[in-house]
PDB file of C-alpha atoms in Angstrom:
ATOM      1  CA  UNK A   4     113.905  -8.262 134.920  1.00  0.00           C
ATOM      2  CA  UNK A   5     113.261  -7.390 131.263  1.00  0.00           C
ATOM      3  CA  UNK A   6     109.743  -8.771 131.476  1.00  0.00           C
ATOM      4  CA  UNK A   7     108.995  -6.896 134.705  1.00  0.00           C
ATOM      5  CA  UNK A   8     110.261  -3.600 133.305  1.00  0.00           C
ATOM      6  CA  UNK A   9     108.236  -4.102 130.154  1.00  0.00           C
ATOM      7  CA  UNK A  10     105.148  -4.702 132.274  1.00  0.00           C
ATOM      8  CA  UNK A  11     105.745  -1.425 134.095  1.00  0.00           C
ATOM      9  CA  UNK A  12     105.733   0.424 130.782  1.00  0.00           C
ATOM     10  CA  UNK A  13     102.735  -1.503 129.455  1.00  0.00           C
ATOM     11  CA  UNK A  14     100.677  -0.704 132.548  1.00  0.00           C
ATOM     12  CA  UNK A  15     101.875   2.909 132.445  1.00  0.00           C
ATOM     13  CA  UNK A  16     100.690   3.160 128.846  1.00  0.00           C
ATOM     14  CA  UNK A  17      97.307   1.679 129.706  1.00  0.00           C
ATOM     15  CA  UNK A  18      96.812   4.136 132.579  1.00  0.00           C
ATOM     16  CA  UNK A  19      97.915   7.059 130.425  1.00  0.00           C
ATOM     17  CA  UNK A  20      95.685   6.034 127.522  1.00  0.00           C
ATOM     18  CA  UNK A  21      98.591   5.928 125.065  1.00  0.00           C
ATOM     19  CA  UNK A  22      98.128   2.357 123.828  1.00  0.00           C
ATOM     20  CA  UNK A  23      95.997   2.296 120.668  1.00  0.00           C
ATOM     21  CA  UNK A  24      92.682   0.520 121.111  1.00  0.00           C
ATOM     22  CA  UNK A  25      93.369  -0.409 124.748  1.00  0.00           C
ATOM     23  CA  UNK A  26      90.832   0.731 127.340  1.00  0.00           C
ATOM     24  CA  UNK A  27      92.035   2.267 130.639  1.00  0.00           C
ATOM     25  CA  UNK A  28      90.396  -0.607 132.544  1.00  0.00           C
ATOM     26  CA  UNK A  29      91.944  -3.326 130.384  1.00  0.00           C
ATOM     27  CA  UNK A  30      92.796  -6.513 132.268  1.00  0.00           C
ATOM     28  CA  UNK A  31      96.375  -7.787 132.071  1.00  0.00           C
ATOM     29  CA  UNK A  32      97.285 -11.383 132.890  1.00  0.00           C
ATOM     30  CA  UNK A  33     100.966 -12.157 133.399  1.00  0.00           C
ATOM     31  CA  UNK A  34     102.086 -15.756 132.935  1.00  0.00           C
ATOM     32  CA  UNK A  35     105.470 -16.014 134.621  1.00  0.00           C
ATOM     33  CA  UNK A  36     108.226 -18.597 134.430  1.00  0.00           C
ATOM     34  CA  UNK A  37     108.669 -20.624 137.585  1.00  0.00           C
ATOM     35  CA  UNK A  38     111.210 -23.125 136.275  1.00  0.00           C
ATOM     36  CA  UNK A  39     114.116 -21.281 137.881  1.00  0.00           C
ATOM     37  CA  UNK A  40     112.546 -21.737 141.335  1.00  0.00           C
ATOM     38  CA  UNK A  41     114.528 -23.599 143.918  1.00  0.00           C
ATOM     39  CA  UNK A  42     114.582 -24.657 147.535  1.00  0.00           C
ATOM     40  CA  UNK A  43     117.210 -23.123 149.811  1.00  0.00           C
ATOM     41  CA  UNK A  44     117.471 -23.307 153.613  1.00  0.00           C
ATOM     42  CA  UNK A  45     114.113 -25.076 153.604  1.00  0.00           C
ATOM     43  CA  UNK A  46     112.378 -22.223 151.771  1.00  0.00           C
ATOM     44  CA  UNK A  47     110.747 -22.159 148.340  1.00  0.00           C
ATOM     45  CA  UNK A  48     112.137 -19.241 146.310  1.00  0.00           C
ATOM     46  CA  UNK A  49     110.425 -18.121 143.084  1.00  0.00           C
ATOM     47  CA  UNK A  50     112.708 -15.445 141.614  1.00  0.00           C
ATOM     48  CA  UNK A  51     110.651 -14.527 138.540  1.00  0.00           C
ATOM     49  CA  UNK A  52     107.314 -14.358 140.337  1.00  0.00           C
ATOM     50  CA  UNK A  53     108.876 -12.281 143.105  1.00  0.00           C
ATOM     51  CA  UNK A  54     110.600  -9.902 140.695  1.00  0.00           C
ATOM     52  CA  UNK A  55     107.289  -9.197 138.963  1.00  0.00           C
ATOM     53  CA  UNK A  56     105.508  -8.733 142.307  1.00  0.00           C
ATOM     54  CA  UNK A  57     108.154  -6.479 143.801  1.00  0.00           C
ATOM     55  CA  UNK A  58     108.622  -4.440 140.611  1.00  0.00           C
ATOM     56  CA  UNK A  59     104.932  -3.747 140.008  1.00  0.00           C
ATOM     57  CA  UNK A  60     104.307  -3.334 143.750  1.00  0.00           C
ATOM     58  CA  UNK A  61     107.082  -0.721 144.024  1.00  0.00           C
ATOM     59  CA  UNK A  62     109.203  -2.780 146.377  1.00  0.00           C
ATOM     60  CA  UNK A  63     112.056  -3.830 144.070  1.00  0.00           C
ATOM     61  CA  UNK A  64     115.660  -2.819 144.574  1.00  0.00           C
ATOM     62  CA  UNK A  65     116.147  -0.711 141.462  1.00  0.00           C
ATOM     63  CA  UNK A  66     119.936  -0.964 141.401  1.00  0.00           C
ATOM     64  CA  UNK A  67     120.135  -4.751 141.622  1.00  0.00           C
ATOM     65  CA  UNK A  68     116.939  -5.373 139.684  1.00  0.00           C
ATOM     66  CA  UNK A  69     115.914  -8.116 142.122  1.00  0.00           C
ATOM     67  CA  UNK A  70     115.062  -8.447 145.795  1.00  0.00           C
ATOM     68  CA  UNK A  71     113.644  -5.887 148.175  1.00  0.00           C
ATOM     69  CA  UNK A  72     114.538  -2.230 148.438  1.00  0.00           C
ATOM     70  CA  UNK A  73     116.309  -1.129 151.649  1.00  0.00           C
ATOM     71  CA  UNK A  74     117.294  -4.747 152.253  1.00  0.00           C
ATOM     72  CA  UNK A  75     119.535  -5.964 155.075  1.00  0.00           C
ATOM     73  CA  UNK A  76     121.482  -9.227 155.191  1.00  0.00           C
ATOM     74  CA  UNK A  77     121.762 -10.293 158.839  1.00  0.00           C
ATOM     75  CA  UNK A  78     120.297 -13.774 158.272  1.00  0.00           C
ATOM     76  CA  UNK A  79     122.701 -14.409 155.376  1.00  0.00           C
ATOM     77  CA  UNK A  80     125.655 -13.346 157.520  1.00  0.00           C
ATOM     78  CA  UNK A  81     124.554 -15.529 160.432  1.00  0.00           C
ATOM     79  CA  UNK A  82     124.119 -18.572 158.195  1.00  0.00           C
ATOM     80  CA  UNK A  83     127.593 -17.989 156.750  1.00  0.00           C
ATOM     81  CA  UNK A  84     129.005 -17.762 160.294  1.00  0.00           C
ATOM     82  CA  UNK A  85     127.570 -21.246 160.924  1.00  0.00           C
ATOM     83  CA  UNK A  86     129.197 -22.474 157.734  1.00  0.00           C
ATOM     84  CA  UNK A  87     125.866 -23.233 156.108  1.00  0.00           C
ATOM     85  CA  UNK A  88     126.055 -23.614 152.341  1.00  0.00           C
ATOM     86  CA  UNK A  89     125.455 -22.200 149.835  1.00  0.00           C
ATOM     87  CA  UNK A  90     127.057 -18.929 150.868  1.00  0.00           C
ATOM     88  CA  UNK A  91     126.943 -17.540 147.326  1.00  0.00           C
ATOM     89  CA  UNK A  92     123.140 -17.180 147.344  1.00  0.00           C
ATOM     90  CA  UNK A  93     121.744 -14.762 149.878  1.00  0.00           C
ATOM     91  CA  UNK A  94     118.212 -14.224 151.092  1.00  0.00           C
ATOM     92  CA  UNK A  95     117.615 -10.712 152.372  1.00  0.00           C
ATOM     93  CA  UNK A  96     115.958 -10.218 155.745  1.00  0.00           C
ATOM     94  CA  UNK A  97     112.884  -8.564 154.217  1.00  0.00           C
ATOM     95  CA  UNK A  98     112.721 -10.982 151.308  1.00  0.00           C
ATOM     96  CA  UNK A  99     112.703 -13.982 153.647  1.00  0.00           C
ATOM     97  CA  UNK A 100     109.196 -13.090 154.809  1.00  0.00           C
ATOM     98  CA  UNK A 101     107.822 -13.751 151.320  1.00  0.00           C
ATOM     99  CA  UNK A 102     109.521 -17.145 151.159  1.00  0.00           C
ATOM    100  CA  UNK A 103     108.341 -18.088 154.646  1.00  0.00           C
ATOM    101  CA  UNK A 104     104.723 -17.317 153.789  1.00  0.00           C
ATOM    102  CA  UNK A 105     104.976 -19.160 150.473  1.00  0.00           C
ATOM    103  CA  UNK A 106     106.590 -22.226 152.016  1.00  0.00           C
ATOM    104  CA  UNK A 107     104.073 -22.409 154.852  1.00  0.00           C
ATOM    105  CA  UNK A 108     101.177 -22.242 152.414  1.00  0.00           C
ATOM    106  CA  UNK A 109     102.709 -24.878 150.138  1.00  0.00           C
ATOM    107  CA  UNK A 110     103.281 -27.127 153.146  1.00  0.00           C
ATOM    108  CA  UNK A 111      99.621 -26.635 154.067  1.00  0.00           C
ATOM    109  CA  UNK A 112      98.612 -28.002 150.666  1.00  0.00           C
ATOM    110  CA  UNK A 113      97.897 -24.856 148.660  1.00  0.00           C
ATOM    111  CA  UNK A 114      99.090 -24.937 145.021  1.00  0.00           C
ATOM    112  CA  UNK A 115     101.587 -22.329 143.868  1.00  0.00           C
ATOM    113  CA  UNK A 116      98.953 -20.436 141.855  1.00  0.00           C
ATOM    114  CA  UNK A 117      96.823 -19.886 144.984  1.00  0.00           C
ATOM    115  CA  UNK A 118      99.887 -18.970 147.022  1.00  0.00           C
ATOM    116  CA  UNK A 119     100.861 -16.418 144.384  1.00  0.00           C
ATOM    117  CA  UNK A 120      97.364 -14.933 144.415  1.00  0.00           C
ATOM    118  CA  UNK A 121      97.581 -14.560 148.196  1.00  0.00           C
ATOM    119  CA  UNK A 122     100.970 -12.832 148.021  1.00  0.00           C
ATOM    120  CA  UNK A 123      99.648 -10.498 145.315  1.00  0.00           C
ATOM    121  CA  UNK A 124      96.954  -9.271 147.683  1.00  0.00           C
ATOM    122  CA  UNK A 125      99.728  -7.337 149.355  1.00  0.00           C
ATOM    123  CA  UNK A 126     101.803  -6.346 146.342  1.00  0.00           C
ATOM    124  CA  UNK A 127      99.424  -5.865 143.399  1.00  0.00           C
ATOM    125  CA  UNK A 128      95.814  -5.574 144.583  1.00  0.00           C
ATOM    126  CA  UNK A 129      96.158  -2.197 146.373  1.00  0.00           C
ATOM    127  CA  UNK A 130      97.363  -0.523 143.174  1.00  0.00           C
ATOM    128  CA  UNK A 131      95.752  -2.517 140.374  1.00  0.00           C
ATOM    129  CA  UNK A 132      92.652  -4.051 141.945  1.00  0.00           C
ATOM    130  CA  UNK A 133      91.284  -6.799 139.746  1.00  0.00           C
ATOM    131  CA  UNK A 134      92.835  -5.438 136.524  1.00  0.00           C
ATOM    132  CA  UNK A 135      96.093  -7.377 136.944  1.00  0.00           C
ATOM    133  CA  UNK A 136      96.594 -11.098 137.547  1.00  0.00           C
ATOM    134  CA  UNK A 137      99.927 -12.832 138.078  1.00  0.00           C
ATOM    135  CA  UNK A 138     100.015 -16.574 137.365  1.00  0.00           C
ATOM    136  CA  UNK A 139     102.828 -19.118 137.502  1.00  0.00           C
ATOM    137  CA  UNK A 140     103.061 -21.099 134.284  1.00  0.00           C
ATOM    138  CA  UNK A 141     102.431 -24.314 136.249  1.00  0.00           C
ATOM    139  CA  UNK A 142     101.718 -25.531 139.772  1.00  0.00           C
ATOM    140  CA  UNK A 143     104.072 -28.445 139.195  1.00  0.00           C
ATOM    141  CA  UNK A 144     107.706 -28.555 140.219  1.00  0.00           C
ATOM    142  CA  UNK A 145     109.949 -27.741 137.256  1.00  0.00           C
ATOM    143  CA  UNK A 146     113.633 -26.924 137.544  1.00  0.00           C
ATOM    144  CA  UNK A 147     116.161 -25.557 135.075  1.00  0.00           C
ATOM    145  CA  UNK A 148     119.668 -27.032 135.111  1.00  0.00           C
ATOM    146  CA  UNK A 149     122.661 -26.110 133.001  1.00  0.00           C
ATOM    147  CA  UNK A 150     125.422 -28.455 131.855  1.00  0.00           C
ATOM    148  CA  UNK A 151     128.907 -26.954 131.901  1.00  0.00           C
ATOM    149  CA  UNK A 152     132.332 -28.368 131.093  1.00  0.00           C
ATOM    150  CA  UNK A 153     134.014 -30.386 133.849  1.00  0.00           C
ATOM    151  CA  UNK A 154     137.179 -32.049 132.513  1.00  0.00           C
ATOM    152  CA  UNK A 155     137.695 -33.922 135.793  1.00  0.00           C
ATOM    153  CA  UNK A 156     134.400 -35.844 135.458  1.00  0.00           C
ATOM    154  CA  UNK A 157     133.936 -39.036 133.451  1.00  0.00           C
ATOM    155  CA  UNK A 158     131.387 -37.403 131.150  1.00  0.00           C
ATOM    156  CA  UNK A 159     133.379 -34.206 130.810  1.00  0.00           C
ATOM    157  CA  UNK A 160     130.381 -32.262 132.081  1.00  0.00           C
ATOM    158  CA  UNK A 161     128.634 -31.398 135.303  1.00  0.00           C
ATOM    159  CA  UNK A 162     125.105 -30.127 135.743  1.00  0.00           C
ATOM    160  CA  UNK A 163     124.322 -27.199 138.030  1.00  0.00           C
ATOM    161  CA  UNK A 164     121.037 -25.603 139.021  1.00  0.00           C
ATOM    162  CA  UNK A 165     120.173 -22.505 137.037  1.00  0.00           C
ATOM    163  CA  UNK A 166     120.639 -20.344 140.129  1.00  0.00           C
ATOM    164  CA  UNK A 167     124.201 -21.588 140.573  1.00  0.00           C
ATOM    165  CA  UNK A 168     124.927 -20.921 136.904  1.00  0.00           C
ATOM    166  CA  UNK A 169     123.524 -17.392 137.134  1.00  0.00           C
ATOM    167  CA  UNK A 170     124.561 -16.305 140.627  1.00  0.00           C
ATOM    168  CA  UNK A 171     127.745 -18.191 141.457  1.00  0.00           C
ATOM    169  CA  UNK A 172     129.166 -18.690 137.959  1.00  0.00           C
ATOM    170  CA  UNK A 173     127.670 -15.388 136.711  1.00  0.00           C
ATOM    171  CA  UNK A 174     126.907 -17.074 133.380  1.00  0.00           C
ATOM    172  CA  UNK A 175     130.560 -16.617 132.485  1.00  0.00           C
ATOM    173  CA  UNK A 176     131.056 -20.325 131.763  1.00  0.00           C
ATOM    174  CA  UNK A 177     129.736 -21.546 128.388  1.00  0.00           C
ATOM    175  CA  UNK A 178     126.437 -23.390 128.730  1.00  0.00           C
ATOM    176  CA  UNK A 179     126.740 -26.684 126.882  1.00  0.00           C
ATOM    177  CA  UNK A 180     123.142 -27.766 127.435  1.00  0.00           C
ATOM    178  CA  UNK A 181     120.016 -26.544 129.209  1.00  0.00           C
ATOM    179  CA  UNK A 182     117.935 -29.230 130.924  1.00  0.00           C
ATOM    180  CA  UNK A 183     114.365 -28.629 132.088  1.00  0.00           C
ATOM    181  CA  UNK A 184     113.584 -31.228 134.735  1.00  0.00           C
ATOM    182  CA  UNK A 185     109.878 -32.045 134.978  1.00  0.00           C
ATOM    183  CA  UNK A 186     108.785 -29.687 132.200  1.00  0.00           C
ATOM    184  CA  UNK A 187     107.453 -32.411 129.912  1.00  0.00           C
ATOM    185  CA  UNK A 188     105.224 -33.707 132.721  1.00  0.00           C
ATOM    186  CA  UNK A 189     103.925 -30.307 133.849  1.00  0.00           C
ATOM    187  CA  UNK A 190     100.422 -28.994 133.275  1.00  0.00           C
ATOM    188  CA  UNK A 191      99.430 -25.333 132.899  1.00  0.00           C
ATOM    189  CA  UNK A 192      98.372 -23.650 136.120  1.00  0.00           C
ATOM    190  CA  UNK A 193      94.646 -22.881 136.500  1.00  0.00           C
ATOM    191  CA  UNK A 194      93.708 -19.827 134.457  1.00  0.00           C
ATOM    192  CA  UNK A 195      96.705 -19.889 132.124  1.00  0.00           C
ATOM    193  CA  UNK A 196      95.077 -21.489 129.082  1.00  0.00           C
ATOM    194  CA  UNK A 197      91.857 -19.483 129.524  1.00  0.00           C
ATOM    195  CA  UNK A 198      93.869 -16.260 129.732  1.00  0.00           C
ATOM    196  CA  UNK A 199      95.602 -17.016 126.436  1.00  0.00           C
ATOM    197  CA  UNK A 200      92.622 -18.305 124.491  1.00  0.00           C
ATOM    198  CA  UNK A 201      90.372 -15.525 125.800  1.00  0.00           C
ATOM    199  CA  UNK A 202      92.829 -12.660 125.270  1.00  0.00           C
ATOM    200  CA  UNK A 203      92.461  -9.767 122.869  1.00  0.00           C
ATOM    201  CA  UNK A 204      96.242  -9.624 122.486  1.00  0.00           C
ATOM    202  CA  UNK A 205      99.120 -11.886 123.527  1.00  0.00           C
ATOM    203  CA  UNK A 206     102.530 -10.276 124.031  1.00  0.00           C
ATOM    204  CA  UNK A 207     105.888 -12.026 124.337  1.00  0.00           C
ATOM    205  CA  UNK A 208     108.029  -9.496 126.233  1.00  0.00           C
ATOM    206  CA  UNK A 209     111.763  -8.924 125.683  1.00  0.00           C
ATOM    207  CA  UNK A 210     112.676 -11.654 128.153  1.00  0.00           C
ATOM    208  CA  UNK A 211     115.137 -14.520 127.796  1.00  0.00           C
ATOM    209  CA  UNK A 212     113.804 -16.614 124.895  1.00  0.00           C
ATOM    210  CA  UNK A 213     115.248 -19.870 126.253  1.00  0.00           C
ATOM    211  CA  UNK A 214     114.954 -19.926 130.054  1.00  0.00           C
ATOM    212  CA  UNK A 215     111.973 -17.589 130.414  1.00  0.00           C
ATOM    213  CA  UNK A 216     109.570 -17.366 127.477  1.00  0.00           C
ATOM    214  CA  UNK A 217     110.873 -20.599 125.991  1.00  0.00           C
ATOM    215  CA  UNK A 218     110.286 -22.464 129.240  1.00  0.00           C
ATOM    216  CA  UNK A 219     106.733 -21.147 129.511  1.00  0.00           C
ATOM    217  CA  UNK A 220     105.988 -22.231 125.947  1.00  0.00           C
ATOM    218  CA  UNK A 221     107.463 -25.628 126.835  1.00  0.00           C
ATOM    219  CA  UNK A 222     104.666 -26.450 129.287  1.00  0.00           C
ATOM    220  CA  UNK A 223     102.582 -29.087 127.451  1.00  0.00           C
ATOM    221  CA  UNK A 224      99.492 -27.483 125.940  1.00  0.00           C
ATOM    222  CA  UNK A 225     100.664 -23.918 126.329  1.00  0.00           C
ATOM    223  CA  UNK A 226     102.328 -23.480 122.940  1.00  0.00           C
ATOM    224  CA  UNK A 227      99.237 -25.008 121.324  1.00  0.00           C
ATOM    225  CA  UNK A 228      97.070 -22.453 123.134  1.00  0.00           C
ATOM    226  CA  UNK A 229      99.184 -19.606 121.780  1.00  0.00           C
ATOM    227  CA  UNK A 230      98.896 -21.039 118.278  1.00  0.00           C
ATOM    228  CA  UNK A 231      95.150 -21.504 118.610  1.00  0.00           C
ATOM    229  CA  UNK A 232      94.091 -18.225 120.214  1.00  0.00           C
ATOM    230  CA  UNK A 233      92.078 -15.832 118.084  1.00  0.00           C
ATOM    231  CA  UNK A 234      94.150 -12.967 119.483  1.00  0.00           C
ATOM    232  CA  UNK A 235      97.143 -11.623 117.617  1.00  0.00           C
ATOM    233  CA  UNK A 236     100.504 -12.625 119.088  1.00  0.00           C
ATOM    234  CA  UNK A 237     103.318 -10.090 119.023  1.00  0.00           C
ATOM    235  CA  UNK A 238     106.786 -10.187 120.532  1.00  0.00           C
ATOM    236  CA  UNK A 239     109.653  -7.813 121.218  1.00  0.00           C
ATOM    237  CA  UNK A 240     113.267  -8.771 120.699  1.00  0.00           C
ATOM    238  CA  UNK A 241     115.534  -9.104 123.737  1.00  0.00           C
ATOM    239  CA  UNK A 242     118.514  -8.924 121.389  1.00  0.00           C
ATOM    240  CA  UNK A 243     119.635  -5.461 120.332  1.00  0.00           C
ATOM    241  CA  UNK A 244     122.586  -5.058 117.978  1.00  0.00           C
ATOM    242  CA  UNK A 245     123.389  -8.781 118.126  1.00  0.00           C
ATOM    243  CA  UNK A 246     123.680  -9.063 121.901  1.00  0.00           C
ATOM    244  CA  UNK A 247     121.425  -9.061 124.940  1.00  0.00           C
ATOM    245  CA  UNK A 248     120.855  -5.810 126.794  1.00  0.00           C
ATOM    246  CA  UNK A 249     121.143  -7.528 130.167  1.00  0.00           C
ATOM    247  CA  UNK A 250     121.161 -11.107 131.383  1.00  0.00           C
ATOM    248  CA  UNK A 251     122.313 -14.223 129.579  1.00  0.00           C
ATOM    249  CA  UNK A 252     120.239 -14.591 126.426  1.00  0.00           C
ATOM    250  CA  UNK A 253     123.393 -14.826 124.318  1.00  0.00           C
ATOM    251  CA  UNK A 254     124.733 -17.778 126.325  1.00  0.00           C
ATOM    252  CA  UNK A 255     121.399 -19.581 126.337  1.00  0.00           C
ATOM    253  CA  UNK A 256     120.736 -19.110 122.621  1.00  0.00           C
ATOM    254  CA  UNK A 257     124.217 -20.412 121.828  1.00  0.00           C
ATOM    255  CA  UNK A 258     123.543 -23.510 123.945  1.00  0.00           C
ATOM    256  CA  UNK A 259     120.543 -24.476 121.788  1.00  0.00           C
ATOM    257  CA  UNK A 260     122.154 -23.520 118.486  1.00  0.00           C
ATOM    258  CA  UNK A 261     120.046 -20.436 117.730  1.00  0.00           C
ATOM    259  CA  UNK A 262     121.566 -17.414 116.005  1.00  0.00           C
ATOM    260  CA  UNK A 263     122.154 -14.568 118.470  1.00  0.00           C
ATOM    261  CA  UNK A 264     120.277 -11.824 116.659  1.00  0.00           C
ATOM    262  CA  UNK A 265     116.872 -10.189 116.691  1.00  0.00           C
ATOM    263  CA  UNK A 266     115.914 -12.113 113.563  1.00  0.00           C
ATOM    264  CA  UNK A 267     117.348 -15.345 114.964  1.00  0.00           C
ATOM    265  CA  UNK A 268     115.103 -15.182 118.034  1.00  0.00           C
ATOM    266  CA  UNK A 269     112.031 -14.236 116.009  1.00  0.00           C
ATOM    267  CA  UNK A 270     112.618 -17.044 113.526  1.00  0.00           C
ATOM    268  CA  UNK A 271     113.130 -19.492 116.386  1.00  0.00           C
ATOM    269  CA  UNK A 272     109.693 -18.574 117.746  1.00  0.00           C
ATOM    270  CA  UNK A 273     108.382 -18.916 114.197  1.00  0.00           C
ATOM    271  CA  UNK A 274     105.364 -17.569 112.312  1.00  0.00           C
ATOM    272  CA  UNK A 275     101.941 -18.788 113.386  1.00  0.00           C
ATOM    273  CA  UNK A 276     101.127 -19.285 109.726  1.00  0.00           C
ATOM    274  CA  UNK A 277     103.930 -21.877 109.633  1.00  0.00           C
ATOM    275  CA  UNK A 278     103.318 -23.596 112.977  1.00  0.00           C
ATOM    276  CA  UNK A 279     105.158 -21.097 115.185  1.00  0.00           C
ATOM    277  CA  UNK A 280     103.766 -18.619 117.694  1.00  0.00           C
ATOM    278  CA  UNK A 281     104.256 -15.136 116.230  1.00  0.00           C
ATOM    279  CA  UNK A 282     102.127 -12.846 114.102  1.00  0.00           C
ATOM    280  CA  UNK A 283     104.432  -9.869 114.652  1.00  0.00           C
ATOM    281  CA  UNK A 284     107.952  -9.191 115.944  1.00  0.00           C
ATOM    282  CA  UNK A 285     109.531  -5.882 116.870  1.00  0.00           C
ATOM    283  CA  UNK A 286     113.265  -5.376 116.513  1.00  0.00           C
ATOM    284  CA  UNK A 287     115.367  -2.404 117.546  1.00  0.00           C
ATOM    285  CA  UNK A 288     116.066   0.285 114.982  1.00  0.00           C
ATOM    286  CA  UNK A 289     119.714  -0.873 114.976  1.00  0.00           C
ATOM    287  CA  UNK A 290     118.502  -4.173 113.575  1.00  0.00           C
ATOM    288  CA  UNK A 291     116.274  -2.725 110.856  1.00  0.00           C
ATOM    289  CA  UNK A 292     118.253  -4.638 108.237  1.00  0.00           C
ATOM    290  CA  UNK A 293     116.845  -7.908 109.625  1.00  0.00           C
ATOM    291  CA  UNK A 294     113.182  -7.042 109.036  1.00  0.00           C
ATOM    292  CA  UNK A 295     113.216  -8.529 105.545  1.00  0.00           C
ATOM    293  CA  UNK A 296     114.285 -11.970 106.795  1.00  0.00           C
ATOM    294  CA  UNK A 297     111.430 -12.027 109.266  1.00  0.00           C
ATOM    295  CA  UNK A 298     108.797 -10.929 106.783  1.00  0.00           C
ATOM    296  CA  UNK A 299     110.035 -13.484 104.270  1.00  0.00           C
ATOM    297  CA  UNK A 300     109.287 -16.125 106.923  1.00  0.00           C
ATOM    298  CA  UNK A 301     105.710 -14.870 107.379  1.00  0.00           C
ATOM    299  CA  UNK A 302     106.271 -12.707 110.467  1.00  0.00           C
ATOM    300  CA  UNK A 303     105.156  -9.091 110.258  1.00  0.00           C
ATOM    301  CA  UNK A 304     108.091  -7.034 111.529  1.00  0.00           C
ATOM    302  CA  UNK A 305     109.115  -3.458 112.216  1.00  0.00           C
ATOM    303  CA  UNK A 306     112.118  -1.644 113.685  1.00  0.00           C
ATOM    304  CA  UNK A 307     111.589   0.827 116.542  1.00  0.00           C
ATOM    305  CA  UNK A 308     113.615   1.954 119.588  1.00  0.00           C
ATOM    306  CA  UNK A 309     113.601  -0.931 122.075  1.00  0.00           C
ATOM    307  CA  UNK A 310     115.620   0.466 124.968  1.00  0.00           C
ATOM    308  CA  UNK A 311     113.485   0.683 128.113  1.00  0.00           C
ATOM    309  CA  UNK A 312     115.030   3.924 129.374  1.00  0.00           C
ATOM    310  CA  UNK A 313     111.875   5.005 131.241  1.00  0.00           C
ATOM    311  CA  UNK A 314     108.172   4.172 131.492  1.00  0.00           C
ATOM    312  CA  UNK A 315     107.229   6.431 128.578  1.00  0.00           C
ATOM    313  CA  UNK A 316     109.812   4.817 126.294  1.00  0.00           C
ATOM    314  CA  UNK A 317     108.618   1.361 127.290  1.00  0.00           C
ATOM    315  CA  UNK A 318     104.970   2.324 126.791  1.00  0.00           C
ATOM    316  CA  UNK A 319     105.924   3.505 123.303  1.00  0.00           C
ATOM    317  CA  UNK A 320     107.376   0.046 122.647  1.00  0.00           C
ATOM    318  CA  UNK A 321     104.090  -1.544 123.737  1.00  0.00           C
ATOM    319  CA  UNK A 322     102.128   0.861 121.524  1.00  0.00           C
ATOM    320  CA  UNK A 323     104.330  -0.014 118.543  1.00  0.00           C
ATOM    321  CA  UNK A 324     103.787  -3.720 119.196  1.00  0.00           C
ATOM    322  CA  UNK A 325     100.025  -3.231 119.201  1.00  0.00           C
ATOM    323  CA  UNK A 326     100.131  -1.107 116.040  1.00  0.00           C
ATOM    324  CA  UNK A 327     102.140  -3.777 114.278  1.00  0.00           C
ATOM    325  CA  UNK A 328      99.404  -6.407 114.547  1.00  0.00           C
ATOM    326  CA  UNK A 329      96.206  -4.336 114.741  1.00  0.00           C
TER     327      UNK A 329
END
């Protein structure tokens, strides 16, 4: 959700001409995480891809931050009446159409990147034409699983799919380990590497640094492309005042032993000059005291307001990110 909202502000800033050095017809390529995808009731669900599509296509439920606006839940209720599990994850009646189309195309042999392009003809093309491209990070099947404590098991742990951890457990149980199944064997989807190496600017949005941006960077070859691109690479902290604004970044960072702070996330990404991926890193004005640590590590840093209260505020964040590395 953080990435989708940031994209709204970025695109708003481009259209309004408020981003320094960015032309009104600039092309934006979004590389989205698809490692939290899963199969349910025989349907392929891609939560991150769909959230970006629905948000930018003005179909998102603004209160929930996911799924379709004006949704109904008859299919979910009927499945529950049959006793079909899982009952804790619901597919809305309108949302199901997207998953049906996607699953049919996948079954027909189309890769996820082509399926996504077809879905975007409805959601993105009418508004953005050819100035916006949405790509999955890979066409391969990758899944995120989370290990949680289970005293009754021999190992003392049990592993659940990311969706169960997020939706059923509400991320309220400590994550002991995050496991990315298939990630080390995945290859970047067509167009991903070219988009990065041919970009004028690469932006890491204020998304979860472990199970969103971190997963994307974990696709073999993708981190190397970010390191090698001639474009500047700038990121925005998802941590404000030593906690996440929304989501589960705090739990995920703790699971991999990374300090839960704006500086901690930036240092975990690392400076490109030292083998990391960042040239610049924006932190919230509340975290201005952490700028020195980042700059000492070779990352240009600045403190600005990072709360995405509306499109103008978010566009100002994007403008500050560009200014930082121009």
